Structure formats: C-alpha cells, structure tokens
PDB file of C-alpha atoms in Angstrom:
ATOM      1  CA  MET A  33    -110.925-101.328-104.509  1.00 43.00           C
ATOM      2  CA  PRO A  34    -113.009 -99.973-101.611  1.00 56.00           C
ATOM      3  CA  LYS A  35    -115.336 -97.063-102.189  1.00 67.00           C
ATOM      4  CA  ILE A  36    -113.976 -93.732-100.966  1.00 67.00           C
ATOM      5  CA  ASN A  37    -116.566 -91.409 -99.415  1.00 69.00           C
ATOM      6  CA  ALA A  38    -114.478 -88.250 -99.250  1.00 66.00           C
ATOM      7  CA  ALA A  39    -112.780 -85.738-101.534  1.00 74.00           C
ATOM      8  CA  THR A  40    -109.357 -87.276-100.975  1.00 82.00           C
ATOM      9  CA  VAL A  41    -107.926 -90.568 -99.799  1.00 79.00           C
ATOM     10  CA  ALA A  42    -106.452 -88.781 -96.764  1.00 85.00           C
ATOM     11  CA  GLU A  43    -109.884 -87.437 -95.803  1.00 88.00           C
ATOM     12  CA  HIS A  44    -111.395 -90.890 -96.288  1.00 82.00           C
ATOM     13  CA  ARG A  45    -108.759 -92.461 -94.044  1.00 87.00           C
ATOM     14  CA  ALA A  46    -109.348 -89.773 -91.392  1.00 87.00           C
ATOM     15  CA  GLN A  47    -113.098 -90.479 -91.529  1.00 89.00           C
ATOM     16  CA  GLN A  48    -112.561 -94.228 -91.211  1.00 90.00           C
ATOM     17  CA  ARG A  49    -110.167 -93.767 -88.288  1.00 92.00           C
ATOM     18  CA  ALA A  50    -112.653 -91.452 -86.562  1.00 90.00           C
ATOM     19  CA  ALA A  51    -115.430 -94.019 -87.133  1.00 92.00           C
ATOM     20  CA  LEU A  52    -113.302 -96.703 -85.485  1.00 93.00           C
ATOM     21  CA  ILE A  53    -112.621 -94.456 -82.505  1.00 92.00           C
ATOM     22  CA  ARG A  54    -116.331 -93.584 -82.137  1.00 90.00           C
ATOM     23  CA  ALA A  55    -117.213 -97.271 -82.297  1.00 93.00           C
ATOM     24  CA  ALA A  56    -114.550 -98.071 -79.700  1.00 91.00           C
ATOM     25  CA  VAL A  57    -115.896 -95.363 -77.375  1.00 87.00           C
ATOM     26  CA  ASP A  58    -119.440 -96.704 -77.695  1.00 90.00           C
ATOM     27  CA  ILE A  59    -118.321-100.266 -76.958  1.00 91.00           C
ATOM     28  CA  LEU A  60    -116.067 -99.091 -74.125  1.00 86.00           C
ATOM     29  CA  VAL A  61    -118.886 -97.175 -72.418  1.00 83.00           C
ATOM     30  CA  GLU A  62    -121.506 -99.881 -72.995  1.00 87.00           C
ATOM     31  CA  GLN A  63    -119.473-103.041 -72.341  1.00 88.00           C
ATOM     32  CA  GLY A  64    -116.071-102.134 -70.902  1.00 83.00           C
ATOM     33  CA  ALA A  65    -112.504-102.188 -72.157  1.00 82.00           C
ATOM     34  CA  THR A  66    -112.290-105.956 -72.636  1.00 84.00           C
ATOM     35  CA  ALA A  67    -115.060-105.761 -75.248  1.00 89.00           C
ATOM     36  CA  VAL A  68    -113.018-103.311 -77.375  1.00 88.00           C
ATOM     37  CA  THR A  69    -111.621-105.867 -79.809  1.00 89.00           C
ATOM     38  CA  PRO A  70    -110.637-105.314 -83.438  1.00 92.00           C
ATOM     39  CA  ALA A  71    -113.527-107.520 -84.600  1.00 92.00           C
ATOM     40  CA  ALA A  72    -116.156-105.794 -82.444  1.00 93.00           C
ATOM     41  CA  VAL A  73    -114.945-102.294 -83.270  1.00 93.00           C
ATOM     42  CA  GLY A  74    -114.682-103.038 -86.981  1.00 93.00           C
ATOM     43  CA  ALA A  75    -118.189-104.494 -87.026  1.00 93.00           C
ATOM     44  CA  ARG A  76    -119.637-101.505 -85.123  1.00 94.00           C
ATOM     45  CA  ALA A  77    -117.901 -99.098 -87.526  1.00 93.00           C
ATOM     46  CA  GLY A  78    -119.041-101.063 -90.567  1.00 90.00           C
ATOM     47  CA  LEU A  79    -115.537-102.136 -91.555  1.00 88.00           C
ATOM     48  CA  ALA A  80    -114.005-105.552 -92.033  1.00 83.00           C
ATOM     49  CA  ARG A  81    -111.742-106.748 -89.229  1.00 81.00           C
ATOM     50  CA  SER A  82    -108.814-106.727 -91.624  1.00 84.00           C
ATOM     51  CA  SER A  83    -109.505-103.043 -92.376  1.00 86.00           C
ATOM     52  CA  PHE A  84    -109.133-102.266 -88.682  1.00 90.00           C
ATOM     53  CA  TYR A  85    -105.431-103.104 -88.901  1.00 92.00           C
ATOM     54  CA  GLN A  86    -104.887-100.474 -91.581  1.00 91.00           C
ATOM     55  CA  TYR A  87    -105.560 -97.877 -88.888  1.00 92.00           C
ATOM     56  CA  PHE A  88    -104.411 -99.478 -85.628  1.00 91.00           C
ATOM     57  CA  PRO A  89    -101.891-102.282 -85.015  1.00 90.00           C
ATOM     58  CA  SER A  90    -103.903-103.649 -82.069  1.00 85.00           C
ATOM     59  CA  GLY A  91    -106.860-103.146 -79.767  1.00 83.00           C
ATOM     60  CA  ALA A  92    -104.465-101.662 -77.203  1.00 80.00           C
ATOM     61  CA  ALA A  93    -103.305 -99.076 -79.755  1.00 84.00           C
ATOM     62  CA  LEU A  94    -106.937 -98.159 -80.386  1.00 88.00           C
ATOM     63  CA  LEU A  95    -107.556 -97.724 -76.637  1.00 84.00           C
ATOM     64  CA  ALA A  96    -104.477 -95.500 -76.480  1.00 82.00           C
ATOM     65  CA  ALA A  97    -105.941 -93.364 -79.283  1.00 87.00           C
ATOM     66  CA  VAL A  98    -109.260 -93.165 -77.420  1.00 85.00           C
ATOM     67  CA  VAL A  99    -107.413 -91.966 -74.312  1.00 82.00           C
ATOM     68  CA  GLU A 100    -105.491 -89.298 -76.207  1.00 85.00           C
ATOM     69  CA  GLU A 101    -108.447 -88.041 -78.237  1.00 85.00           C
ATOM     70  CA  SER A 102    -110.898 -87.835 -75.351  1.00 83.00           C
ATOM     71  CA  PHE A 103    -108.511 -85.745 -73.272  1.00 87.00           C
ATOM     72  CA  THR A 104    -107.419 -83.628 -76.253  1.00 90.00           C
ATOM     73  CA  ALA A 105    -111.014 -82.621 -77.021  1.00 87.00           C
ATOM     74  CA  ALA A 106    -111.811 -81.828 -73.376  1.00 90.00           C
ATOM     75  CA  ASP A 107    -108.550 -79.908 -72.921  1.00 93.00           C
ATOM     76  CA  ALA A 108    -109.261 -77.816 -76.033  1.00 94.00           C
ATOM     77  CA  ALA A 109    -112.753 -76.912 -74.785  1.00 93.00           C
ATOM     78  CA  LEU A 110    -111.321 -76.014 -71.399  1.00 94.00           C
ATOM     79  CA  ALA A 111    -108.551 -73.889 -72.938  1.00 95.00           C
ATOM     80  CA  ARG A 112    -111.144 -71.927 -74.940  1.00 96.00           C
ATOM     81  CA  ALA A 113    -113.199 -71.314 -71.794  1.00 95.00           C
ATOM     82  CA  LEU A 114    -110.183 -70.163 -69.779  1.00 96.00           C
ATOM     83  CA  ASP A 115    -108.498 -68.188 -72.566  1.00 95.00           C
ATOM     84  CA  THR A 116    -109.947 -64.779 -71.652  1.00 92.00           C
ATOM     85  CA  VAL A 117    -110.302 -65.292 -67.904  1.00 96.00           C
ATOM     86  CA  SER A 118    -107.464 -64.224 -65.631  1.00 95.00           C
ATOM     87  CA  ASP A 119    -108.978 -63.746 -62.160  1.00 96.00           C
ATOM     88  CA  PRO A 120    -108.440 -66.990 -60.173  1.00 95.00           C
ATOM     89  CA  ALA A 121    -112.021 -67.091 -58.828  1.00 93.00           C
ATOM     90  CA  ASP A 122    -113.379 -66.568 -62.349  1.00 96.00           C
ATOM     91  CA  ARG A 123    -111.059 -69.326 -63.625  1.00 96.00           C
ATOM     92  CA  VAL A 124    -112.477 -71.734 -61.037  1.00 94.00           C
ATOM     93  CA  ASP A 125    -115.995 -70.775 -62.155  1.00 95.00           C
ATOM     94  CA  ALA A 126    -115.117 -71.215 -65.844  1.00 96.00           C
ATOM     95  CA  PHE A 127    -113.453 -74.562 -65.157  1.00 96.00           C
ATOM     96  CA  VAL A 128    -116.437 -75.912 -63.196  1.00 95.00           C
ATOM     97  CA  ARG A 129    -119.017 -74.694 -65.728  1.00 96.00           C
ATOM     98  CA  THR A 130    -117.016 -76.095 -68.649  1.00 95.00           C
ATOM     99  CA  GLU A 131    -116.532 -79.484 -67.015  1.00 94.00           C
ATOM    100  CA  ILE A 132    -120.252 -79.749 -66.262  1.00 95.00           C
ATOM    101  CA  ARG A 133    -121.131 -78.716 -69.822  1.00 94.00           C
ATOM    102  CA  LEU A 134    -118.719 -81.328 -71.188  1.00 92.00           C
ATOM    103  CA  ALA A 135    -120.330 -83.938 -68.930  1.00 90.00           C
ATOM    104  CA  ALA A 136    -123.762 -82.951 -70.264  1.00 92.00           C
ATOM    105  CA  GLU A 137    -122.414 -83.419 -73.798  1.00 89.00           C
ATOM    106  CA  GLY A 138    -121.068 -86.871 -72.893  1.00 84.00           C
ATOM    107  CA  MET A 139    -117.421 -85.959 -73.428  1.00 82.00           C
ATOM    108  CA  HIS A 140    -116.340 -87.541 -70.134  1.00 78.00           C
ATOM    109  CA  ARG A 141    -117.830 -90.948 -70.929  1.00 79.00           C
ATOM    110  CA  PRO A 142    -114.662 -92.419 -72.463  1.00 79.00           C
ATOM    111  CA  ALA A 143    -112.371 -91.160 -69.699  1.00 74.00           C
ATOM    112  CA  ALA A 144    -114.752 -92.368 -66.983  1.00 75.00           C
ATOM    113  CA  ALA A 145    -114.998 -95.802 -68.588  1.00 77.00           C
ATOM    114  CA  LEU A 146    -111.226 -95.980 -68.966  1.00 75.00           C
ATOM    115  CA  MET A 147    -110.702 -95.054 -65.301  1.00 72.00           C
ATOM    116  CA  ARG A 148    -112.892 -98.046 -64.322  1.00 74.00           C
ATOM    117  CA  ALA A 149    -111.328-100.445 -66.816  1.00 75.00           C
ATOM    118  CA  GLU A 150    -108.598-102.965 -66.255  1.00 75.00           C
ATOM    119  CA  LEU A 151    -106.047-101.507 -68.630  1.00 74.00           C
ATOM    120  CA  PRO A 152    -102.413-102.304 -69.252  1.00 73.00           C
ATOM    121  CA  ARG A 153    -100.230-100.384 -66.816  1.00 78.00           C
ATOM    122  CA  GLU A 154     -98.839 -97.982 -69.440  1.00 76.00           C
ATOM    123  CA  CYS A 155    -102.353 -97.087 -70.593  1.00 76.00           C
ATOM    124  CA  ARG A 156    -103.525 -96.587 -66.988  1.00 77.00           C
ATOM    125  CA  ASP A 157    -100.490 -94.419 -66.296  1.00 82.00           C
ATOM    126  CA  ARG A 158    -101.232 -92.313 -69.371  1.00 83.00           C
ATOM    127  CA  VAL A 159    -104.882 -91.815 -68.329  1.00 81.00           C
ATOM    128  CA  HIS A 160    -103.666 -90.682 -64.904  1.00 84.00           C
ATOM    129  CA  GLU A 161    -101.065 -88.350 -66.431  1.00 89.00           C
ATOM    130  CA  LEU A 162    -103.598 -86.770 -68.802  1.00 89.00           C
ATOM    131  CA  HIS A 163    -106.084 -86.395 -65.955  1.00 87.00           C
ATOM    132  CA  LEU A 164    -103.497 -84.480 -63.896  1.00 89.00           C
ATOM    133  CA  VAL A 165    -102.710 -82.192 -66.835  1.00 92.00           C
ATOM    134  CA  HIS A 166    -106.421 -81.601 -67.412  1.00 91.00           C
ATOM    135  CA  TYR A 167    -106.988 -80.529 -63.800  1.00 92.00           C
ATOM    136  CA  ALA A 168    -103.838 -78.347 -63.595  1.00 94.00           C
ATOM    137  CA  PRO A 169    -105.700 -75.079 -64.403  1.00 95.00           C
ATOM    138  CA  LEU A 170    -108.122 -75.731 -61.537  1.00 94.00           C
ATOM    139  CA  GLN A 171    -105.290 -76.496 -59.128  1.00 93.00           C
ATOM    140  CA  SER A 172    -103.417 -73.386 -60.230  1.00 93.00           C
ATOM    141  CA  ALA A 173    -106.457 -71.148 -59.734  1.00 94.00           C
ATOM    142  CA  ILE A 174    -107.125 -72.607 -56.286  1.00 93.00           C
ATOM    143  CA  ALA A 175    -103.480 -72.129 -55.284  1.00 92.00           C
ATOM    144  CA  ALA A 176    -103.680 -68.483 -56.440  1.00 92.00           C
ATOM    145  CA  LEU A 177    -106.653 -67.944 -54.158  1.00 89.00           C
ATOM    146  CA  SER A 178    -104.305 -68.897 -51.293  1.00 74.00           C
ATOM    147  CA  PRO A 179    -106.347 -71.374 -49.305  1.00 73.00           C
ATOM    148  CA  ALA A 180    -104.575 -72.860 -46.330  1.00 82.00           C
ATOM    149  CA  HIS A 181    -104.111 -76.227 -48.056  1.00 87.00           C
ATOM    150  CA  PRO A 182    -104.235 -75.739 -51.867  1.00 87.00           C
ATOM    151  CA  GLN A 183    -103.573 -79.372 -52.843  1.00 87.00           C
ATOM    152  CA  LEU A 184    -106.184 -80.771 -50.449  1.00 89.00           C
ATOM    153  CA  THR A 185    -108.653 -78.056 -51.455  1.00 89.00           C
ATOM    154  CA  ALA A 186    -108.129 -78.885 -55.142  1.00 89.00           C
ATOM    155  CA  GLN A 187    -108.730 -82.593 -54.434  1.00 90.00           C
ATOM    156  CA  LEU A 188    -111.939 -81.803 -52.550  1.00 91.00           C
ATOM    157  CA  VAL A 189    -113.179 -79.464 -55.282  1.00 91.00           C
ATOM    158  CA  GLY A 190    -112.299 -82.158 -57.829  1.00 91.00           C
ATOM    159  CA  GLY A 191    -114.391 -84.663 -55.860  1.00 93.00           C
ATOM    160  CA  LEU A 192    -117.321 -82.250 -55.764  1.00 94.00           C
ATOM    161  CA  LEU A 193    -116.922 -81.701 -59.488  1.00 93.00           C
ATOM    162  CA  GLN A 194    -116.921 -85.458 -60.151  1.00 91.00           C
ATOM    163  CA  ALA A 195    -120.169 -85.783 -58.173  1.00 94.00           C
ATOM    164  CA  ALA A 196    -121.662 -82.861 -60.097  1.00 95.00           C
ATOM    165  CA  MET A 197    -120.706 -84.407 -63.446  1.00 92.00           C
ATOM    166  CA  THR A 198    -122.215 -87.739 -62.382  1.00 90.00           C
ATOM    167  CA  ALA A 199    -125.456 -85.979 -61.445  1.00 94.00           C
ATOM    168  CA  VAL A 200    -125.586 -84.328 -64.878  1.00 93.00           C
ATOM    169  CA  GLU A 201    -124.836 -87.612 -66.638  1.00 88.00           C
ATOM    170  CA  HIS A 202    -127.811 -89.095 -64.734  1.00 90.00           C
ATOM    171  CA  GLY A 203    -130.183 -86.372 -65.937  1.00 93.00           C
ATOM    172  CA  ALA A 204    -129.824 -83.433 -63.532  1.00 95.00           C
ATOM    173  CA  ASP A 205    -130.063 -79.968 -65.087  1.00 96.00           C
ATOM    174  CA  PRO A 206    -126.507 -78.820 -65.950  1.00 95.00           C
ATOM    175  CA  GLU A 207    -127.119 -75.147 -65.109  1.00 95.00           C
ATOM    176  CA  GLU A 208    -128.688 -75.976 -61.760  1.00 96.00           C
ATOM    177  CA  VAL A 209    -125.871 -78.378 -60.926  1.00 95.00           C
ATOM    178  CA  ALA A 210    -123.207 -75.832 -61.958  1.00 95.00           C
ATOM    179  CA  ASP A 211    -124.818 -73.090 -59.874  1.00 95.00           C
ATOM    180  CA  ARG A 212    -125.076 -75.317 -56.802  1.00 95.00           C
ATOM    181  CA  ALA A 213    -121.557 -76.703 -57.195  1.00 94.00           C
ATOM    182  CA  LEU A 214    -120.119 -73.211 -57.595  1.00 94.00           C
ATOM    183  CA  HIS A 215    -122.020 -72.014 -54.540  1.00 92.00           C
ATOM    184  CA  LEU A 216    -120.398 -74.798 -52.508  1.00 92.00           C
ATOM    185  CA  VAL A 217    -116.963 -74.167 -54.009  1.00 89.00           C
ATOM    186  CA  ARG A 218    -117.090 -70.408 -53.395  1.00 86.00           C
ATOM    187  CA  HIS A 219    -118.050 -70.870 -49.762  1.00 83.00           C
ATOM    188  CA  GLY A 220    -115.363 -73.493 -49.352  1.00 77.00           C
ATOM    189  CA  LEU A 221    -112.709 -71.149 -50.722  1.00 71.00           C
ATOM    190  CA  ASP A 222    -113.571 -68.323 -48.330  1.00 63.00           C
TER     191      ASP A 222
END
C-alpha cells in the first residue's frame, strides 16, 4: 500500500492530483503540449505512470484540467481585485494592475503556453472561451466609459496588456510597467 502523506486519503489524493498538474504545467511551459505525456508528468511528479491514471484518464484530460485550473486561479484573483471597485476607470486600473501582478507571479505561463500549443480543437475552443470570460470585466469597464468603438478599444487595450505582461515575464519591473501601461490606456480612453 502506498504511503499517504496527508491527514486523510482525500487530502492525499488532492495533493497528488495537484502535484501532477504542477508537473504538467512545468513540462508544458518548458517543452510544449506534446511533451505532456502520462509518463513524463508522472516522472516529474514522482509518481509511477500507472498512478497517473488514478487521477486522469489521459494526457488530454490532464491538459483540460490545466486549462481550467489556470483560468480559475486567475479569475479568482481578478474577482478579488475588482470586488470593491465600481467606477469603470478604476476597474480598468484594477484589471491592468492585477493582470501584470499575475504575470509577475507566473500565473499566465500555462495559458500562454496553451495558446501557442497545437491542442485538440475542443481544448483550443475551451481556452478561447475561458480567455473571453476572463477579459469580460475589462471589456465591460471600457464599454461603460463610452469610447467610440468599445470592442476595438478593448482589443487594443488587451494587446497593450499582453505586451506589458510579456515585458514583466522578461524581467521588467511590474510597478513601472503597470504605471506606463495605465498611462497609455488612460490617454487612449480620453
């Protein structure tokens, strides 16, 4: 019988599942989606390949879990940041600052790697769907500010935000990047 490193079997299983997901994220970011195999993920997590199948029926199911968990964590952080902010301009600021902070913490690594990966269509569609849901608060705040073209403006701000997150992921100071990005966004929304 395998050794259980938690107070309960349920906690142990949750820890093992989380270890598999962390291992999958690391492999995904380092080597791409095709390298996320049950054998590679199990080895990285310190589990036998056969143990992998106790948690996920396939590598594709594991990638689906990575997709869901990466967006769930980012959405929760964003919801906390926006929870007490009602003014649309302040919501844009909170959104931008939160996204840049999440980038600095590496939370966008899995989603970015998945967007570049050759995934099965249903997985790609789900990444796209979750991405749209994630950016909905930004689009809503921009629309409330009544720019002439809210959808185009939201796409342009999203592009600026992607560039800002990339700069942070490559070592730029998150506060400096957030301040500069917000300066550009505020002037663009005038």
